[in-house]
CSV table of C-alpha atoms in Angstrom, one decimal:
chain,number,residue,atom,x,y,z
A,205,UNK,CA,68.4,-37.6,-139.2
A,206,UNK,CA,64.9,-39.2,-139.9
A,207,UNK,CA,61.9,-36.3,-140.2
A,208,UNK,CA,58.8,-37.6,-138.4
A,209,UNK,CA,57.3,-38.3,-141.7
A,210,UNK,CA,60.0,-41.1,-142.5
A,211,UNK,CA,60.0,-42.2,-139.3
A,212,UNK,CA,56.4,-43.2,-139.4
A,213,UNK,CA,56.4,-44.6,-143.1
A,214,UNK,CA,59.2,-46.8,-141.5
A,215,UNK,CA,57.0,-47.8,-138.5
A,216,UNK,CA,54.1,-48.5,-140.8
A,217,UNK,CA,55.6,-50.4,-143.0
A,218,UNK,CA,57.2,-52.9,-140.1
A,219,UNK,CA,54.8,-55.6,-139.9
A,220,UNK,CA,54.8,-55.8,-143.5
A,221,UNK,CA,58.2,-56.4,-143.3
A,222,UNK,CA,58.1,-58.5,-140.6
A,223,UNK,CA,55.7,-60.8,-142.5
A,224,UNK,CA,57.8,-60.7,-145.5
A,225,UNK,CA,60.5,-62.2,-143.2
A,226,UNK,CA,58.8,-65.2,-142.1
A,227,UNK,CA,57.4,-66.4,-144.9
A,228,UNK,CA,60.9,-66.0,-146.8
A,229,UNK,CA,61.9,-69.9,-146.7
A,230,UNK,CA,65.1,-70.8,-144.3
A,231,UNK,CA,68.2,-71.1,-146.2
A,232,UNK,CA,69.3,-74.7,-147.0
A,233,UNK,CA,70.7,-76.4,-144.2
A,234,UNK,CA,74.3,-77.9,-145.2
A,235,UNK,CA,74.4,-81.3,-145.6
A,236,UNK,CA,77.8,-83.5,-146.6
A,237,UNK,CA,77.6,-86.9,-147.8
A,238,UNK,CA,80.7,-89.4,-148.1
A,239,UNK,CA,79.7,-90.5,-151.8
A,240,UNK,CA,77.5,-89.8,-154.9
A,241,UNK,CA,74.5,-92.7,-153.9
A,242,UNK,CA,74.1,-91.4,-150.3
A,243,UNK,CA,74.1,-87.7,-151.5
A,244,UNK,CA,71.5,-88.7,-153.8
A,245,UNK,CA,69.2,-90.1,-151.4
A,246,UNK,CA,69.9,-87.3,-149.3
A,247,UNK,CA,68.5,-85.0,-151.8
A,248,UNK,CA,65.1,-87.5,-152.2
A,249,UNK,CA,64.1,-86.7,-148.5
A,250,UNK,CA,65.9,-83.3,-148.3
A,251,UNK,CA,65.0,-81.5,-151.7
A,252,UNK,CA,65.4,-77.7,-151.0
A,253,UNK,CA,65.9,-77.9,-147.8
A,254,UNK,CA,69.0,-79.2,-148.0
A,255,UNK,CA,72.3,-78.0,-149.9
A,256,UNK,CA,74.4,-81.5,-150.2
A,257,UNK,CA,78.0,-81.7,-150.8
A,258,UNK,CA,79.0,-85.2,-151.9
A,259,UNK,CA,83.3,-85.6,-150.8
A,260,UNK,CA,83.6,-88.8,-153.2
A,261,UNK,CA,81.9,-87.3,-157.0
A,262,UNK,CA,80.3,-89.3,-159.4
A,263,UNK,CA,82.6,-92.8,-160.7
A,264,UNK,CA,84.5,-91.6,-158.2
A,265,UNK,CA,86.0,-94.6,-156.2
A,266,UNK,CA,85.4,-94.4,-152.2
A,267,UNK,CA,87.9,-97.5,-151.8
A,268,UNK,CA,90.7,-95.9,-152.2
A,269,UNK,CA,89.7,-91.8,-151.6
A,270,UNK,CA,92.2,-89.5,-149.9
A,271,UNK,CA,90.3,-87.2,-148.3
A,272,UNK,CA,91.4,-83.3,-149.0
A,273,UNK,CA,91.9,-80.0,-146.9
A,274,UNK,CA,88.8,-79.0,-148.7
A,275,UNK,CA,86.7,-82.2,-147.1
A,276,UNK,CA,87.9,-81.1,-144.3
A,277,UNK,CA,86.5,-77.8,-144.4
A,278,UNK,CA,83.0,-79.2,-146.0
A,279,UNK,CA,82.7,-81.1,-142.8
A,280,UNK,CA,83.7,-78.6,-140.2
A,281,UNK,CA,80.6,-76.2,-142.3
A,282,UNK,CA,78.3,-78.8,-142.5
A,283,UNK,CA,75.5,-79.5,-139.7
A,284,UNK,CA,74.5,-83.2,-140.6
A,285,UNK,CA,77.5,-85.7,-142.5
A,286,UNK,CA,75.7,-88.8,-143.7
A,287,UNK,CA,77.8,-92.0,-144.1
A,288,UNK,CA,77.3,-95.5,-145.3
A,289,UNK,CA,78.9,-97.3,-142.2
A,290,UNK,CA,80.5,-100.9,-142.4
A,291,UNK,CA,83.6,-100.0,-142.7
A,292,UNK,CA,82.8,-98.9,-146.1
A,293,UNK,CA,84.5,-95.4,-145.8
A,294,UNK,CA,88.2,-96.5,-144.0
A,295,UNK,CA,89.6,-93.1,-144.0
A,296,UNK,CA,86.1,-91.2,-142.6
A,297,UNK,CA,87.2,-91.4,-138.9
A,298,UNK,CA,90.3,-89.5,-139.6
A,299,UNK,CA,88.8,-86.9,-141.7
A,300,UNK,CA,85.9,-86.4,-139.0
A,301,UNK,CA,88.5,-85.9,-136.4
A,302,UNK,CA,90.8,-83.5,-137.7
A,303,UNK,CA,88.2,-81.3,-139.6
A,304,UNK,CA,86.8,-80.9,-136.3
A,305,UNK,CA,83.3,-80.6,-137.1
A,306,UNK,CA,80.4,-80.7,-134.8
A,307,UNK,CA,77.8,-81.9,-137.3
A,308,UNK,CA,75.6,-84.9,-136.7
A,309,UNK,CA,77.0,-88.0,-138.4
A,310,UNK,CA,73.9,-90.4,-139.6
A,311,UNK,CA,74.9,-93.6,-140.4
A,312,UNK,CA,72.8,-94.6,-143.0
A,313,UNK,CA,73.3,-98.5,-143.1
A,314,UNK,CA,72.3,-98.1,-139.3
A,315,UNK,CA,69.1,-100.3,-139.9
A,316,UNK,CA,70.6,-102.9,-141.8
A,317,UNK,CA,71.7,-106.7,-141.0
A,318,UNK,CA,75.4,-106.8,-142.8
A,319,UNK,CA,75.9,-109.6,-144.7
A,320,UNK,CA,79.8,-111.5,-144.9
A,321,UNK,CA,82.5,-110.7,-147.3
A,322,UNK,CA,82.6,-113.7,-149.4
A,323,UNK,CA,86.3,-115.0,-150.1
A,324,UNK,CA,87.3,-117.3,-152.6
A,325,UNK,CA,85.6,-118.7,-155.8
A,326,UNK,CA,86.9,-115.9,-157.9
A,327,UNK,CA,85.8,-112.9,-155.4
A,328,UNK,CA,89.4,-111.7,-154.2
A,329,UNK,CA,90.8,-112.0,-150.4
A,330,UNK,CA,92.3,-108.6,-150.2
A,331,UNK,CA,90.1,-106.1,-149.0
A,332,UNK,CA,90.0,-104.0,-145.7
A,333,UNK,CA,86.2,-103.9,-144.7
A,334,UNK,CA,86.5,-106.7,-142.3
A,335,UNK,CA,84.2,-109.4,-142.1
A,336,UNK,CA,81.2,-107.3,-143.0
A,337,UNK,CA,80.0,-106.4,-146.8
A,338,UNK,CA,80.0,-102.9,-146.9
A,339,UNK,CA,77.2,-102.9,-150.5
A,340,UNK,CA,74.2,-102.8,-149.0
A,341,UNK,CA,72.3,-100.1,-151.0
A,342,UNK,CA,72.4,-103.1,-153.7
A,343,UNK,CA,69.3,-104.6,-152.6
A,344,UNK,CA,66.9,-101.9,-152.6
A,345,UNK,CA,65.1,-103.0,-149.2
A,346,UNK,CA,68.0,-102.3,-147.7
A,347,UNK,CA,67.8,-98.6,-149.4
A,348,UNK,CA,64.5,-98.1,-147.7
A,349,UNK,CA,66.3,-98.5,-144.1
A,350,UNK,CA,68.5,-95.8,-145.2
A,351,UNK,CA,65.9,-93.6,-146.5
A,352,UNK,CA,64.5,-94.0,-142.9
A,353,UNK,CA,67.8,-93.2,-141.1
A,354,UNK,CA,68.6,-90.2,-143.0
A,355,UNK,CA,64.9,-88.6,-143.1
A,356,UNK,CA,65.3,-89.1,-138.6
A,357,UNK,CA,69.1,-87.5,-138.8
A,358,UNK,CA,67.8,-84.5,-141.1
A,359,UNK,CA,64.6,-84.2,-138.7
A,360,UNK,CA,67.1,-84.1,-135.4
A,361,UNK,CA,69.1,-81.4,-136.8
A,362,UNK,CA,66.2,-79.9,-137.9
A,363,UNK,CA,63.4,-79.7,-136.2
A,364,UNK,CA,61.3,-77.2,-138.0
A,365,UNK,CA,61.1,-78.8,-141.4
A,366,UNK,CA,60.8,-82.2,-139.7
A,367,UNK,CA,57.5,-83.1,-141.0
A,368,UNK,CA,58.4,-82.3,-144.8
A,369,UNK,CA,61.6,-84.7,-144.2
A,370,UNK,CA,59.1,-87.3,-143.2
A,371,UNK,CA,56.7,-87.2,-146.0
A,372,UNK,CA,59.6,-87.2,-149.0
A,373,UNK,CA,60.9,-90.0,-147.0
A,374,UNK,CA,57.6,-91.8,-147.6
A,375,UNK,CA,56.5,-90.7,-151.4
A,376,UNK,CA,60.4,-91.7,-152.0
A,377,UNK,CA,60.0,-95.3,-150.2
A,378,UNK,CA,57.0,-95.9,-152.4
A,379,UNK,CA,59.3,-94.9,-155.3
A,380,UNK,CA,61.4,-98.0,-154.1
A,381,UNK,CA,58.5,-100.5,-153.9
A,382,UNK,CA,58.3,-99.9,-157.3
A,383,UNK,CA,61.5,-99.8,-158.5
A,384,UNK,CA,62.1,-103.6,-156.6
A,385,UNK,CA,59.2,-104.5,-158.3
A,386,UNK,CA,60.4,-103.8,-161.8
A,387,UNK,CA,63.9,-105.1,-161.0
A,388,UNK,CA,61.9,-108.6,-159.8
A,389,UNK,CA,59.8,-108.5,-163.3
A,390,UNK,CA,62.9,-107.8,-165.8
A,391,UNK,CA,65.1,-110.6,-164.2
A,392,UNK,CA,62.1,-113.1,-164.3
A,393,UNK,CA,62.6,-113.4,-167.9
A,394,UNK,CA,66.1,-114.9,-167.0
A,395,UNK,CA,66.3,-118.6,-166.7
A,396,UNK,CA,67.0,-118.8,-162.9
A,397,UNK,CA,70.4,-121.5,-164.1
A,398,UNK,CA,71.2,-118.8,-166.6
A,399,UNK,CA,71.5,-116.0,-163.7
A,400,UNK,CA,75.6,-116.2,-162.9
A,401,UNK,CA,77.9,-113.2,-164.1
A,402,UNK,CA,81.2,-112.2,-163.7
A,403,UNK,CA,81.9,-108.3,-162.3
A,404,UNK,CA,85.3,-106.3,-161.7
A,405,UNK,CA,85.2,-106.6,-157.8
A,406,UNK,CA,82.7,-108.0,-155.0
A,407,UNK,CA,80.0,-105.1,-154.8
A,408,UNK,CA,76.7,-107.3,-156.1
A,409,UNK,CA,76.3,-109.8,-153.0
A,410,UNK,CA,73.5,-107.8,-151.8
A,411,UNK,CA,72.3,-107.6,-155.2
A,412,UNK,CA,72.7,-111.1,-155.9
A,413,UNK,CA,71.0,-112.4,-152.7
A,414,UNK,CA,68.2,-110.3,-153.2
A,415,UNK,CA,67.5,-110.9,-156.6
A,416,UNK,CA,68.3,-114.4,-157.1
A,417,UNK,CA,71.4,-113.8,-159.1
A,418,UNK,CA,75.0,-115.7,-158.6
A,419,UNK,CA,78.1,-112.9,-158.9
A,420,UNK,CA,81.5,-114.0,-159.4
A,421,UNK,CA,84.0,-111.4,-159.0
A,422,UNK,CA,87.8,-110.5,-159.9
A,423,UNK,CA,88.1,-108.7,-156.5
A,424,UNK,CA,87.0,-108.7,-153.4
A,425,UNK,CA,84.8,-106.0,-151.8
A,426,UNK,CA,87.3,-103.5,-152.0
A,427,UNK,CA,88.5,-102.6,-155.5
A,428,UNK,CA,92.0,-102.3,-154.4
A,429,UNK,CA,92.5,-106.2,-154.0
A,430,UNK,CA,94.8,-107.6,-156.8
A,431,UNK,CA,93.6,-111.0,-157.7
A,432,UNK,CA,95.9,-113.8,-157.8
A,433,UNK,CA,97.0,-115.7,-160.6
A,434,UNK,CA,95.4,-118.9,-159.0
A,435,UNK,CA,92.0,-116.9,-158.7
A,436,UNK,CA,92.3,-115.7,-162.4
A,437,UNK,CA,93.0,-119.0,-163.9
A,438,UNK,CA,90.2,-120.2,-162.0
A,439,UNK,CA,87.7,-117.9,-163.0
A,440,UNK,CA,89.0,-118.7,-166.8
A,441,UNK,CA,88.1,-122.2,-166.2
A,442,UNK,CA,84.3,-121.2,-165.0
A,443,UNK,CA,84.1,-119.1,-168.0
A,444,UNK,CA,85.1,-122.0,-170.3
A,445,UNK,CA,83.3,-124.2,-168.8
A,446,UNK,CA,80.0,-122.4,-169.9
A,447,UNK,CA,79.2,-121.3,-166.1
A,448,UNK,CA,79.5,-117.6,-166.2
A,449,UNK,CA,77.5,-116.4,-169.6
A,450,UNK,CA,78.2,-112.6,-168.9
A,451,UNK,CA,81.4,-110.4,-168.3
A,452,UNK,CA,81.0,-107.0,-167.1
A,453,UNK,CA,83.3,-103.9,-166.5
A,454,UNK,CA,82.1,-101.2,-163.8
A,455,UNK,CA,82.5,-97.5,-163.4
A,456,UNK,CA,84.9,-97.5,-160.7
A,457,UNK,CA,87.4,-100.0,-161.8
A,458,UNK,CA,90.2,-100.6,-164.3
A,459,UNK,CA,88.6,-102.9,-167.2
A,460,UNK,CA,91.6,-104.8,-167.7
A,461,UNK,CA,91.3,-107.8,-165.7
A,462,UNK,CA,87.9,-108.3,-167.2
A,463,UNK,CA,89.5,-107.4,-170.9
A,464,UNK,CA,92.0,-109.7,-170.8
A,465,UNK,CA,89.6,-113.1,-169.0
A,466,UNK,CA,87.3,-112.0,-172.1
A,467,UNK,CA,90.5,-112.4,-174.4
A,468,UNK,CA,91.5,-115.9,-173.2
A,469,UNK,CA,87.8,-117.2,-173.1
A,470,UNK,CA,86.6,-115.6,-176.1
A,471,UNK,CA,83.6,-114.3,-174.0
A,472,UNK,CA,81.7,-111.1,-174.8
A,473,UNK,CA,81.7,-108.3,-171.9
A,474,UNK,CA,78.1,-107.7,-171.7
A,475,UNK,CA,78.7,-103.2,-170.8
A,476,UNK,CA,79.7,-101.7,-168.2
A,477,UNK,CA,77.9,-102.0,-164.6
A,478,UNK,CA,77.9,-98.5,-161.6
A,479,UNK,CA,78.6,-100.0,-158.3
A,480,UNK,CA,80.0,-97.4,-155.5
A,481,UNK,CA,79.0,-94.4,-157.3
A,482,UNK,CA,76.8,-92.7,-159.5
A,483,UNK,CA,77.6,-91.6,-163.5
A,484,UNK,CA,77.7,-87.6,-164.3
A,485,UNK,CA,74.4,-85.6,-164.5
A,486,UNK,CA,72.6,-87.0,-168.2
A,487,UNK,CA,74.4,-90.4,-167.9
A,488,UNK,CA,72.6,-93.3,-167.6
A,489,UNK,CA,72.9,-93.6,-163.5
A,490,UNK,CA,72.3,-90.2,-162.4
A,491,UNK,CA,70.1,-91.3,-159.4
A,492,UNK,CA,70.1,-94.6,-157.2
A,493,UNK,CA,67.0,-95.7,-159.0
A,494,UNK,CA,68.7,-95.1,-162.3
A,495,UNK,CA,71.7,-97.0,-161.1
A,496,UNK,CA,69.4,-99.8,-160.2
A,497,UNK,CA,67.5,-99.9,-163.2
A,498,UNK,CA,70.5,-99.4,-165.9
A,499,UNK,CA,72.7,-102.0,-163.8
A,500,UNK,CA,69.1,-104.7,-164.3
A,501,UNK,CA,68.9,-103.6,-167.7
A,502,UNK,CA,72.1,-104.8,-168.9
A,503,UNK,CA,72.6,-108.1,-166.7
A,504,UNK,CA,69.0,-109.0,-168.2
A,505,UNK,CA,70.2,-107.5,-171.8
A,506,UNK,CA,73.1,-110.2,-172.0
A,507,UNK,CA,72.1,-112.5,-170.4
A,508,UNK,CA,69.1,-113.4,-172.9
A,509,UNK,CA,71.6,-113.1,-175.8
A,510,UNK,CA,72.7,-116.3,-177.7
């Protein structure tokens, strides 16, 4: 039993407490993403506001993810999901429904005019993303439309820290303008004829439309595709024929098919390109703008060699 003294140290101290209360900061608010380059730009407009769980890690390959028991379970805790859209994530709609979460799901390509799966000339016809290109975070204008998209979804589900959302969304856009700036500069010292490179599977297209750069590729848009014979000896030929100056592997992908075209052409594989996903913390694409400005780096790199 209290004694009236305790009592009324208790009472004073109230409002003190109270005070303490509000000013402690809210806990995180639970955010899942479906791969590493979305749950990075998650954190650029969330920071501590937001605890993010990414389902597919970094060099992880979304193409072909199974989702797990434990997705499931991130999803059904989780109050915003954040997706790419475009059919990139082909087993999402399955995981949403049987985890049975209520979150909100942001589509963060929402903002962004899709362009077509190319087919043929060495890019693959197997894929299962339809007729849209799923890739669109390769042209960093694009990246800005999601920046927007995901800054709106984390303000919806969160009203009260709506106007910090909004101003990392901005001071992280201008990030962008700079980063397609220095991507524009570094690829200027490329010959525009000498601009034509050969990756694992389609995911540059974006890439190559915005930055004036022609991309052959071994698959199509989805890394699962086999290529053909017919589409290997053909890309062969191009390589031969002195049209494609620079092989590279990617961090998703087996190197093989790239090994072995570099064997029969005698062509030097010019490092390895990140695509769908991020590398581990301390490599050298942590972060979407590292990914963008290692993946410049190295096309520029071979391509002013020899």
């Amino acid at each position: 039993m209290l004694t009236r003294r305790a009592a009324a140290l208790i009472l004073a101290a109230a409002p003190f407490a109270v005070a303490r209360a509000a000013a402690r900061p809210a806990e995180p608010m639970s955010v899942v993403a479906t791969f590493s380059i979305l749950a990075d730009l998650v954190r650029q407009v969330g920071g501590e506001a937001v605890a993010v769980t990414s389902l597919v890690g970094p060099d992880g390959d979304a193409h072909g993810y199974a989702p797990t028991p434990a997705d499931a379970r991130a999803l059904a805790a989780a109050r915003v999901v954040v997706v790419n859209g475009l059919g990139f994530e082909g087993w999402l709609n399955r995981l949403v429904r049987s985890s049975g979460t209520r979150a909100k799901v942001v589509t963060a390509s929402a903002g962004v005019t899709p362009v077509r799966a190319e087919r043929g000339h060495g890019h693959g016809h197997g894929h299962d993303h339809g007729a849209q290109d799923p890739h669109a975070w390769q042209d960093v204008a694009n990246v800005k439309l999601y920046v927007t998209a995901i800054a709106a979804g984390l303000a919806e589900a969160d009203a009260a820290r709506a106007g910090d959302y909004a101003r990392r969304a901005g001071a992280y856009v201008a990030t962008l303008d700079a980063l397609d700036r220095e991507i524009r500069a570094a690829l200027a010292a490329v010959p525009r004829e000498r601009r034509r490179i050969l990756t694992t599977h389609d995911a540059f297209h974006y890439f190559a439309r915005a930055y004036e750069v022609d991309v052959v590729a071994v698959r199509g848009v989805s890394s699962e595709a086999e290529p053909s014979a017919r589409e290997i000896a053909s890309l062969i030929r191009q390589i031969r024929q002195g049209r494609v100056p620079a092989l590279f592997m990617e961090n998703i992908s087996d190197p093989r098919s790239v090994q072995r075209i570099a064997a029969e052409t005698g062509a030097r594989i010019g490092g390895k390109l990140y695509s769908d996903a991020l590398s581990e913390a301390g490599g050298p694409a942590a972060t979407y703008a590292d990914l963008m400005r290692h993946n410049t780096r190295t096309i520029v790199a071979a391509l002013t060699q020899g």
